[in-house]
Amino acid sequence: MKELRYDAVVIGGGAAGMAAALEIDKAGFSCAIVEREDHLGGILMQCIHNGFGLHEFKEELTGPEFAERFAEQVAQSNIVVYLGTTVTDINAQHGPYEKELICASPDYGIIKIISKAIVLAMGCRERNRGNVRIPGARPAGVYTAGLAQRLVNIEGYIPGKEVVIIGSGDIGLIMARRMSWVGCHVKAVVEIMPYPSGLTRNIVQCLHDFNIPLYLSCQTTNIFGNDRVEGIEVTPMENGALVLEKAFRIDCDTVLLSVGLVPENELSKDAGVELHPTTNGPIVDASLMTNVDGIFACGNVLHVHDLVDWVAEESRFAGRQAAAWLRGERPAHQVRVKAGPNVRYANPGKLDPSRDNKVYLRSMIVKNDAVLELRLDNRVIKSIKKGHIQPSEMITLTVGPKDLEGYTADSALELALL
């Protein structure tokens, strides 16, 4: 078995992986990217719509254009890229300050990579019908929205003509517009929650602009059809209960599922990384390092973002912190972060009181004129007004040394939405 050595290995060659690797390379450390697809860019390569890069590059780009900007930087760096290569195992206890990765590739065979640091950047996968337990038959014509996106944008196939989308996640909303553009009839988007799961701009641009109805507080209670989908049954909900007498049928030949994303962390678990029960991503400290010394996480493998610009920002920081760890730097103190009232989660789980920290959090409520309250040891230290909050839109803020003045070893910063 061929053995290779690098200071750091980044698993995943999407926006997160490339951004992290570039920072490690800039710091002067040897770095490799291991990507299981035959190209860099990850899921961005099938996202041909625009709207990417407004924060990162100050201009509006398509997904492939956004990925290309990073891929060009990688090509001009000293980063070694292994495409079509899958990491099958991580041994985090290989030796003092060393980890061992076993990788499989048609081109390289089975290779062993020894590194000091690892950055997890594997992204996420879609939840499917089994995850949401929709009853009924199992006919052809049921796809996840991401698979349908790949079929249309990459493979050139149209999965059906009469389409219903279950779930109002951003991929589903974008596919409602895309399927309309290719001549399909998108009959409805059905959402179990009383509010949309996707960004407001996607609701407007992908549904309202195409007169596609959105059924909120409605559950899909059956899929009809034997060989091919013939329709679905939709049952409204009131006060959390199904109102069976109001159920109705929508005829269709295709169902697209846009019911959420799950961080891809099977490798993480095998390496002994502790996962957050809410995000299903690794629990990380102020440097985005997991409980396993020298293993960092960033991007959608850490928590699902709504903008790739935030993925790139977070991942560049992870790369810089991995480089600092390789130099032997460690934060002297860290302050624990708690998700308070109406906050689903906050990342990272700890803050470094000696510098500015970027914090990402998600709301559990939909509200206008909200207030984000920061409480250090139950003492309100800052209140930030928010014009509108909803679960689908990430909230970001910076917490600096002045905010954490007076902290102790047992201090905790609680974030609350009121």
CSV table of C-alpha atoms in Angstrom, one decimal:
chain,number,residue,atom,x,y,z
A,1,MET,CA,0.0,0.0,0.0
A,2,LYS,CA,1.4,3.4,-1.0
A,3,GLU,CA,2.0,5.7,1.9
A,4,LEU,CA,1.8,9.5,1.6
A,5,ARG,CA,2.5,12.2,4.2
A,6,TYR,CA,1.1,15.8,4.5
A,7,ASP,CA,0.8,18.3,7.3
A,8,ALA,CA,-3.0,18.4,6.7
A,9,VAL,CA,-5.6,16.6,4.7
A,10,VAL,CA,-8.9,18.1,3.8
A,11,ILE,CA,-11.7,15.6,3.1
A,12,GLY,CA,-14.1,17.1,0.5
A,13,GLY,CA,-13.4,19.3,-2.5
A,14,GLY,CA,-16.4,21.6,-2.5
A,15,ALA,CA,-16.4,25.2,-1.5
A,16,ALA,CA,-15.6,24.4,2.1
A,17,GLY,CA,-12.8,22.0,1.4
A,18,MET,CA,-11.1,24.3,-1.1
A,19,ALA,CA,-11.4,27.4,1.1
A,20,ALA,CA,-9.9,25.6,4.1
A,21,ALA,CA,-7.1,24.0,2.1
A,22,LEU,CA,-6.1,27.4,0.5
A,23,GLU,CA,-5.6,28.9,4.0
A,24,ILE,CA,-3.5,26.0,5.1
A,25,ASP,CA,-1.4,26.3,2.0
A,26,LYS,CA,-1.0,30.0,2.5
A,27,ALA,CA,0.4,29.4,5.9
A,28,GLY,CA,3.2,27.3,4.4
A,29,PHE,CA,2.0,23.8,5.3
A,30,SER,CA,1.7,20.9,2.9
A,31,CYS,CA,-1.9,20.0,2.2
A,32,ALA,CA,-4.0,17.5,0.2
A,33,ILE,CA,-7.6,17.5,-0.8
A,34,VAL,CA,-9.3,14.1,-1.1
A,35,GLU,CA,-12.5,14.3,-3.2
A,36,ARG,CA,-14.6,11.3,-4.2
A,37,GLU,CA,-16.1,13.0,-7.3
A,38,ASP,CA,-14.1,13.4,-10.5
A,39,HIS,CA,-14.1,17.2,-10.2
A,40,LEU,CA,-13.7,19.9,-7.5
A,41,GLY,CA,-16.7,22.0,-6.7
A,42,GLY,CA,-19.1,19.6,-5.0
A,43,ILE,CA,-22.8,20.2,-5.3
A,44,LEU,CA,-22.2,23.7,-6.7
A,45,MET,CA,-21.5,22.1,-10.1
A,46,GLN,CA,-25.2,21.3,-10.6
A,47,CYS,CA,-26.5,24.6,-9.2
A,48,ILE,CA,-26.6,26.5,-12.5
A,49,HIS,CA,-28.8,29.3,-11.1
A,50,ASN,CA,-27.3,32.6,-10.0
A,51,GLY,CA,-27.3,34.2,-6.6
A,52,PHE,CA,-23.9,32.9,-5.3
A,53,GLY,CA,-20.9,35.0,-4.4
A,54,LEU,CA,-22.6,38.3,-3.4
A,55,HIS,CA,-20.7,38.3,-0.1
A,56,GLU,CA,-17.6,36.4,-1.1
A,57,PHE,CA,-16.8,38.0,-4.5
A,58,LYS,CA,-19.1,41.0,-4.4
A,59,GLU,CA,-20.9,39.9,-7.6
A,60,GLU,CA,-23.6,37.5,-8.5
A,61,LEU,CA,-22.4,34.1,-9.9
A,62,THR,CA,-23.8,30.7,-10.7
A,63,GLY,CA,-22.7,27.7,-8.7
A,64,PRO,CA,-20.1,26.5,-11.2
A,65,GLU,CA,-18.7,30.0,-11.6
A,66,PHE,CA,-18.4,30.2,-7.8
A,67,ALA,CA,-16.6,26.9,-7.6
A,68,GLU,CA,-14.4,27.8,-10.5
A,69,ARG,CA,-13.0,30.8,-8.7
A,70,PHE,CA,-11.8,28.6,-5.9
A,71,ALA,CA,-10.6,25.8,-8.2
A,72,GLU,CA,-8.4,28.2,-10.1
A,73,GLN,CA,-6.8,29.3,-6.8
A,74,VAL,CA,-6.2,25.7,-5.9
A,75,ALA,CA,-4.6,25.0,-9.2
A,76,GLN,CA,-2.2,27.8,-8.7
A,77,SER,CA,-1.3,26.7,-5.1
A,78,ASN,CA,0.9,23.8,-3.8
A,79,ILE,CA,-2.2,21.8,-2.8
A,80,VAL,CA,-2.2,18.2,-4.0
A,81,VAL,CA,-5.7,17.1,-5.2
A,82,TYR,CA,-6.8,13.5,-5.3
A,83,LEU,CA,-10.0,13.2,-7.4
A,84,GLY,CA,-12.2,10.1,-7.7
A,85,THR,CA,-10.8,9.1,-4.3
A,86,THR,CA,-12.9,8.0,-1.3
A,87,VAL,CA,-11.7,8.1,2.3
A,88,THR,CA,-12.9,4.8,3.8
A,89,ASP,CA,-11.4,5.0,7.2
A,90,ILE,CA,-9.8,7.4,9.7
A,91,ASN,CA,-7.5,6.3,12.5
A,92,ALA,CA,-7.1,9.2,14.7
A,93,GLN,CA,-4.8,7.3,17.1
A,94,HIS,CA,-2.1,6.4,14.6
A,95,GLY,CA,0.6,8.0,16.6
A,96,PRO,CA,1.6,11.1,18.6
A,97,TYR,CA,0.0,14.0,16.7
A,98,GLU,CA,-0.6,11.8,13.6
A,99,LYS,CA,-3.7,10.5,11.9
A,100,GLU,CA,-4.1,7.8,9.3
A,101,LEU,CA,-6.5,7.9,6.4
A,102,ILE,CA,-7.2,4.9,4.2
A,103,CYS,CA,-8.4,5.9,0.7
A,104,ALA,CA,-9.6,4.0,-2.3
A,105,SER,CA,-9.4,5.1,-5.9
A,106,PRO,CA,-9.6,3.5,-9.4
A,107,ASP,CA,-6.6,5.6,-10.4
A,108,TYR,CA,-4.4,5.4,-7.3
A,109,GLY,CA,-5.6,2.1,-5.8
A,110,ILE,CA,-5.6,1.8,-2.0
A,111,ILE,CA,-3.5,4.5,-0.5
A,112,LYS,CA,-2.6,5.4,3.1
A,113,ILE,CA,-2.2,9.1,4.0
A,114,ILE,CA,-0.5,10.1,7.2
A,115,SER,CA,-1.2,13.7,8.4
A,116,LYS,CA,-1.1,15.8,11.5
A,117,ALA,CA,-4.3,17.7,11.0
A,118,ILE,CA,-7.6,16.8,9.2
A,119,VAL,CA,-10.3,19.1,8.1
A,120,LEU,CA,-13.7,17.6,7.7
A,121,ALA,CA,-15.6,19.2,4.7
A,122,MET,CA,-17.8,16.4,3.3
A,123,GLY,CA,-20.9,18.5,3.1
A,124,CYS,CA,-24.4,17.0,3.5
A,125,ARG,CA,-26.9,14.7,1.9
A,126,GLU,CA,-30.6,14.9,1.3
A,127,ARG,CA,-33.2,13.3,3.6
A,128,ASN,CA,-35.4,10.9,1.6
A,129,ARG,CA,-38.8,9.4,1.8
A,130,GLY,CA,-37.8,6.9,4.4
A,131,ASN,CA,-36.6,9.7,6.7
A,132,VAL,CA,-40.0,11.4,6.7
A,133,ARG,CA,-42.1,8.1,6.5
A,134,ILE,CA,-44.6,9.0,3.8
A,135,PRO,CA,-47.0,6.1,3.5
A,136,GLY,CA,-48.3,4.6,0.3
A,137,ALA,CA,-47.0,2.6,-2.6
A,138,ARG,CA,-43.5,2.7,-4.0
A,139,PRO,CA,-43.9,3.7,-7.6
A,140,ALA,CA,-41.4,5.1,-10.0
A,141,GLY,CA,-41.3,8.9,-10.1
A,142,VAL,CA,-40.3,9.8,-6.6
A,143,TYR,CA,-37.0,11.7,-6.4
A,144,THR,CA,-35.1,13.9,-4.0
A,145,ALA,CA,-34.9,17.4,-5.3
A,146,GLY,CA,-31.1,17.3,-5.5
A,147,LEU,CA,-31.2,14.2,-7.7
A,148,ALA,CA,-33.8,15.8,-10.0
A,149,GLN,CA,-31.5,18.8,-10.2
A,150,ARG,CA,-28.6,16.7,-11.3
A,151,LEU,CA,-30.8,14.8,-13.8
A,152,VAL,CA,-31.9,18.1,-15.4
A,153,ASN,CA,-28.8,20.2,-15.1
A,154,ILE,CA,-26.0,17.6,-15.6
A,155,GLU,CA,-27.5,14.6,-17.3
A,156,GLY,CA,-30.0,16.4,-19.5
A,157,TYR,CA,-33.1,14.3,-18.4
A,158,ILE,CA,-36.5,15.5,-17.4
A,159,PRO,CA,-37.9,13.2,-14.6
A,160,GLY,CA,-41.5,14.0,-15.3
A,161,LYS,CA,-44.2,16.4,-16.6
A,162,GLU,CA,-46.7,16.9,-13.8
A,163,VAL,CA,-44.8,17.7,-10.6
A,164,VAL,CA,-45.5,18.1,-6.9
A,165,ILE,CA,-42.8,19.1,-4.5
A,166,ILE,CA,-43.0,17.9,-0.9
A,167,GLY,CA,-41.2,20.3,1.4
A,168,SER,CA,-40.3,23.9,0.8
A,169,GLY,CA,-36.5,23.7,1.3
A,170,ASP,CA,-34.4,25.9,-1.0
A,171,ILE,CA,-33.4,23.1,-3.4
A,172,GLY,CA,-37.1,22.2,-3.8
A,173,LEU,CA,-38.1,25.8,-4.4
A,174,ILE,CA,-35.3,26.3,-7.0
A,175,MET,CA,-36.4,23.0,-8.7
A,176,ALA,CA,-40.0,24.3,-8.9
A,177,ARG,CA,-38.7,27.2,-11.0
A,178,ARG,CA,-36.3,24.9,-13.0
A,179,MET,CA,-39.0,22.4,-13.8
A,180,SER,CA,-41.2,25.2,-14.9
A,181,TRP,CA,-38.5,26.5,-17.2
A,182,VAL,CA,-38.1,23.2,-18.9
A,183,GLY,CA,-41.8,23.0,-19.7
A,184,CYS,CA,-43.2,20.9,-16.8
A,185,HIS,CA,-46.3,21.8,-14.8
A,186,VAL,CA,-45.4,22.3,-11.1
A,187,LYS,CA,-48.8,21.8,-9.5
A,188,ALA,CA,-48.0,22.6,-5.9
A,189,VAL,CA,-45.4,22.7,-3.1
A,190,VAL,CA,-46.6,21.0,0.1
A,191,GLU,CA,-45.1,22.1,3.5
A,192,ILE,CA,-45.9,20.5,6.8
A,193,MET,CA,-44.8,23.5,8.8
A,194,PRO,CA,-46.9,26.7,9.1
A,195,TYR,CA,-44.1,28.7,7.5
A,196,PRO,CA,-41.8,28.0,4.5
A,197,SER,CA,-38.5,26.2,5.0
A,198,GLY,CA,-36.6,28.1,2.3
A,199,LEU,CA,-35.3,31.7,1.9
A,200,THR,CA,-37.8,34.4,1.4
A,201,ARG,CA,-36.2,35.4,-1.9
A,202,ASN,CA,-36.7,31.9,-3.2
A,203,ILE,CA,-40.3,31.9,-2.2
A,204,VAL,CA,-40.8,35.0,-4.3
A,205,GLN,CA,-38.6,34.2,-7.3
A,206,CYS,CA,-39.4,30.5,-7.6
A,207,LEU,CA,-43.1,30.2,-6.5
A,208,HIS,CA,-44.8,33.6,-6.6
A,209,ASP,CA,-43.3,34.5,-10.0
A,210,PHE,CA,-44.6,31.3,-11.5
A,211,ASN,CA,-48.0,31.2,-9.7
A,212,ILE,CA,-47.1,27.9,-8.0
A,213,PRO,CA,-49.4,27.3,-5.0
A,214,LEU,CA,-47.8,26.7,-1.6
A,215,TYR,CA,-49.8,24.6,0.9
A,216,LEU,CA,-48.6,25.4,4.4
A,217,SER,CA,-49.5,23.3,7.5
A,218,CYS,CA,-50.2,20.3,5.2
A,219,GLN,CA,-48.9,16.8,5.4
A,220,THR,CA,-48.5,14.4,2.5
A,221,THR,CA,-50.4,11.3,3.8
A,222,ASN,CA,-50.2,9.0,0.8
A,223,ILE,CA,-48.5,8.5,-2.6
A,224,PHE,CA,-50.8,6.8,-5.2
A,225,GLY,CA,-49.7,4.6,-8.1
A,226,ASN,CA,-48.3,1.2,-8.8
A,227,ASP,CA,-45.8,1.3,-11.6
A,228,ARG,CA,-45.7,5.2,-11.8
A,229,VAL,CA,-46.8,7.9,-9.5
A,230,GLU,CA,-50.4,8.9,-10.1
A,231,GLY,CA,-51.0,11.4,-7.4
A,232,ILE,CA,-50.6,12.3,-3.7
A,233,GLU,CA,-53.0,12.8,-0.8
A,234,VAL,CA,-52.6,16.1,1.1
A,235,THR,CA,-54.1,16.5,4.6
A,236,PRO,CA,-54.3,19.9,6.3
A,237,MET,CA,-53.2,20.2,9.9
A,238,GLU,CA,-54.8,22.3,12.6
A,239,ASN,CA,-53.1,22.7,16.1
A,240,GLY,CA,-50.7,20.0,15.1
A,241,ALA,CA,-53.3,17.4,14.3
A,242,LEU,CA,-54.4,16.1,10.9
A,243,VAL,CA,-57.9,17.1,9.7
A,244,LEU,CA,-58.8,14.0,7.8
A,245,GLU,CA,-62.1,15.2,6.5
A,246,LYS,CA,-60.3,18.1,4.6
A,247,ALA,CA,-57.8,15.8,2.8
A,248,PHE,CA,-57.6,16.2,-0.9
A,249,ARG,CA,-55.7,14.7,-3.9
A,250,ILE,CA,-53.3,16.2,-6.3
A,251,ASP,CA,-52.8,14.3,-9.5
A,252,CYS,CA,-49.2,14.1,-10.7
A,253,ASP,CA,-46.6,11.8,-12.3
A,254,THR,CA,-43.6,13.0,-10.3
A,255,VAL,CA,-42.9,13.8,-6.7
A,256,LEU,CA,-39.7,15.7,-5.6
A,257,LEU,CA,-38.7,15.6,-2.0
A,258,SER,CA,-37.2,18.7,-0.4
A,259,VAL,CA,-37.4,17.7,3.2
A,260,GLY,CA,-34.1,18.7,4.6
A,261,LEU,CA,-30.4,18.0,4.6
A,262,VAL,CA,-28.2,15.9,6.9
A,263,PRO,CA,-24.5,16.5,7.5
A,264,GLU,CA,-22.4,13.6,6.1
A,265,ASN,CA,-20.7,12.4,9.3
A,266,GLU,CA,-20.2,8.7,9.0
A,267,LEU,CA,-16.4,9.1,8.8
A,268,SER,CA,-16.5,11.6,11.6
A,269,LYS,CA,-18.2,9.1,13.9
A,270,ASP,CA,-15.7,6.4,13.0
A,271,ALA,CA,-12.9,8.8,14.0
A,272,GLY,CA,-14.4,9.3,17.4
A,273,VAL,CA,-15.8,12.8,16.7
A,274,GLU,CA,-18.7,13.7,19.0
A,275,LEU,CA,-21.8,14.9,17.2
A,276,HIS,CA,-24.3,17.6,18.2
A,277,PRO,CA,-27.8,16.2,18.7
A,278,THR,CA,-29.5,19.1,17.0
A,279,THR,CA,-27.3,19.8,14.0
A,280,ASN,CA,-26.0,16.2,13.5
A,281,GLY,CA,-22.6,17.8,12.8
A,282,PRO,CA,-19.5,17.8,15.0
A,283,ILE,CA,-19.4,19.7,18.3
A,284,VAL,CA,-16.6,22.2,17.8
A,285,ASP,CA,-14.7,24.8,20.0
A,286,ALA,CA,-13.7,28.3,19.2
A,287,SER,CA,-11.2,27.2,16.6
A,288,LEU,CA,-13.7,24.8,14.9
A,289,MET,CA,-11.8,21.9,16.3
A,290,THR,CA,-13.7,18.8,17.4
A,291,ASN,CA,-13.2,16.8,20.5
A,292,VAL,CA,-10.5,14.8,18.6
A,293,ASP,CA,-7.3,16.9,18.8
A,294,GLY,CA,-6.3,18.1,15.3
A,295,ILE,CA,-9.6,17.3,13.5
A,296,PHE,CA,-11.5,20.4,12.4
A,297,ALA,CA,-14.9,20.7,10.7
A,298,CYS,CA,-16.4,23.4,8.6
A,299,GLY,CA,-19.2,24.1,6.0
A,300,ASN,CA,-22.3,21.9,5.7
A,301,VAL,CA,-20.7,18.9,7.4
A,302,LEU,CA,-20.7,21.1,10.6
A,303,HIS,CA,-24.2,22.6,10.2
A,304,VAL,CA,-26.3,23.2,7.1
A,305,HIS,CA,-25.9,26.7,5.8
A,306,ASP,CA,-28.3,28.7,3.6
A,307,LEU,CA,-25.6,30.6,1.7
A,308,VAL,CA,-22.4,29.2,0.2
A,309,ASP,CA,-20.7,32.5,1.0
A,310,TRP,CA,-21.1,31.7,4.7
A,311,VAL,CA,-19.6,28.2,4.0
A,312,ALA,CA,-16.5,29.8,2.4
A,313,GLU,CA,-16.1,32.3,5.2
A,314,GLU,CA,-16.4,29.7,7.9
A,315,SER,CA,-14.1,27.3,6.1
A,316,ARG,CA,-11.3,29.9,5.5
A,317,PHE,CA,-11.4,30.4,9.3
A,318,ALA,CA,-11.2,26.7,9.9
A,319,GLY,CA,-8.2,26.5,7.6
A,320,ARG,CA,-6.4,29.3,9.4
A,321,GLN,CA,-7.1,27.6,12.8
A,322,ALA,CA,-5.8,24.3,11.5
A,323,ALA,CA,-2.6,26.1,10.5
A,324,ALA,CA,-2.4,27.7,13.9
A,325,TRP,CA,-2.8,24.3,15.5
A,326,LEU,CA,0.0,23.0,13.4
A,327,ARG,CA,2.2,25.8,14.6
A,328,GLY,CA,1.4,24.7,18.2
A,329,GLU,CA,-0.9,27.6,19.0
A,330,ARG,CA,-3.7,26.8,21.5
A,331,PRO,CA,-6.4,29.2,22.9
A,332,ALA,CA,-5.6,30.0,26.6
A,333,HIS,CA,-9.3,30.2,27.6
A,334,GLN,CA,-12.6,29.5,26.0
A,335,VAL,CA,-16.2,30.6,26.9
A,336,ARG,CA,-19.0,28.1,26.5
A,337,VAL,CA,-22.0,29.1,24.2
A,338,LYS,CA,-25.6,28.1,25.1
A,339,ALA,CA,-28.6,28.1,22.9
A,340,GLY,CA,-31.3,30.0,24.9
A,341,PRO,CA,-35.0,30.7,24.3
A,342,ASN,CA,-36.1,30.3,20.6
A,343,VAL,CA,-32.5,29.5,19.4
A,344,ARG,CA,-32.2,26.1,17.8
A,345,TYR,CA,-28.5,26.0,18.0
A,346,ALA,CA,-25.4,28.2,17.9
A,347,ASN,CA,-22.0,27.4,16.3
A,348,PRO,CA,-19.2,27.3,17.4
A,349,GLY,CA,-19.9,25.9,20.9
A,350,LYS,CA,-17.1,27.9,22.5
A,351,LEU,CA,-15.6,31.4,22.0
A,352,ASP,CA,-12.1,32.7,22.4
A,353,PRO,CA,-12.3,35.8,24.6
A,354,SER,CA,-9.0,37.2,23.3
A,355,ARG,CA,-10.4,37.9,19.8
A,356,ASP,CA,-13.5,38.5,17.6
A,357,ASN,CA,-15.6,35.4,17.1
A,358,LYS,CA,-18.1,34.9,14.3
A,359,VAL,CA,-21.2,33.1,15.6
A,360,TYR,CA,-23.8,31.4,13.5
A,361,LEU,CA,-27.3,30.5,14.9
A,362,ARG,CA,-30.8,29.6,13.8
A,363,SER,CA,-34.1,30.7,15.1
A,364,MET,CA,-36.9,28.4,16.1
A,365,ILE,CA,-39.6,31.0,15.5
A,366,VAL,CA,-40.9,33.4,12.8
A,367,LYS,CA,-41.1,36.9,14.1
A,368,ASN,CA,-40.9,40.6,13.0
A,369,ASP,CA,-39.1,43.1,15.2
A,370,ALA,CA,-37.3,40.5,17.2
A,371,VAL,CA,-34.4,41.1,19.6
A,372,LEU,CA,-31.2,38.9,19.8
A,373,GLU,CA,-30.1,39.0,23.4
A,374,LEU,CA,-26.6,38.1,24.6
A,375,ARG,CA,-26.4,37.0,28.3
A,376,LEU,CA,-23.1,36.3,30.0
A,377,ASP,CA,-23.7,34.4,33.2
A,378,ASN,CA,-27.4,35.4,33.1
A,379,ARG,CA,-26.4,39.1,32.7
A,380,VAL,CA,-27.6,40.9,29.5
A,381,ILE,CA,-24.5,42.3,27.9
A,382,LYS,CA,-26.0,43.2,24.5
A,383,SER,CA,-29.3,43.4,22.6
A,384,ILE,CA,-29.4,43.4,18.8
A,385,LYS,CA,-32.6,44.4,16.9
A,386,LYS,CA,-33.6,42.1,14.1
A,387,GLY,CA,-36.3,43.2,11.6
A,388,HIS,CA,-37.3,39.7,10.8
A,389,ILE,CA,-36.2,36.2,11.8
A,390,GLN,CA,-37.2,32.7,10.6
A,391,PRO,CA,-35.7,29.2,10.9
A,392,SER,CA,-34.7,29.1,7.3
A,393,GLU,CA,-32.3,32.1,7.5
A,394,MET,CA,-29.0,31.9,9.3
A,395,ILE,CA,-28.3,34.7,11.8
A,396,THR,CA,-24.7,35.8,12.2
A,397,LEU,CA,-23.0,38.0,14.7
A,398,THR,CA,-19.6,38.9,16.0
A,399,VAL,CA,-18.7,38.5,19.7
A,400,GLY,CA,-15.5,40.2,20.7
A,401,PRO,CA,-13.3,40.7,23.8
A,402,LYS,CA,-15.4,43.7,25.1
A,403,ASP,CA,-18.5,41.6,25.0
A,404,LEU,CA,-16.9,38.9,27.2
A,405,GLU,CA,-15.3,41.2,29.8
A,406,GLY,CA,-15.5,39.8,33.2
A,407,TYR,CA,-15.8,36.1,32.2
A,408,THR,CA,-14.6,33.3,34.5
A,409,ALA,CA,-13.6,29.8,33.9
A,410,ASP,CA,-17.2,28.7,34.4
A,411,SER,CA,-18.8,31.4,32.3
A,412,ALA,CA,-21.4,30.7,29.6
A,413,LEU,CA,-22.7,33.0,26.9
A,414,GLU,CA,-26.4,32.4,26.3
A,415,LEU,CA,-28.1,33.6,23.0
A,416,ALA,CA,-31.8,34.2,23.1
A,417,LEU,CA,-34.3,35.5,20.6
A,418,LEU,CA,-37.2,37.5,22.0
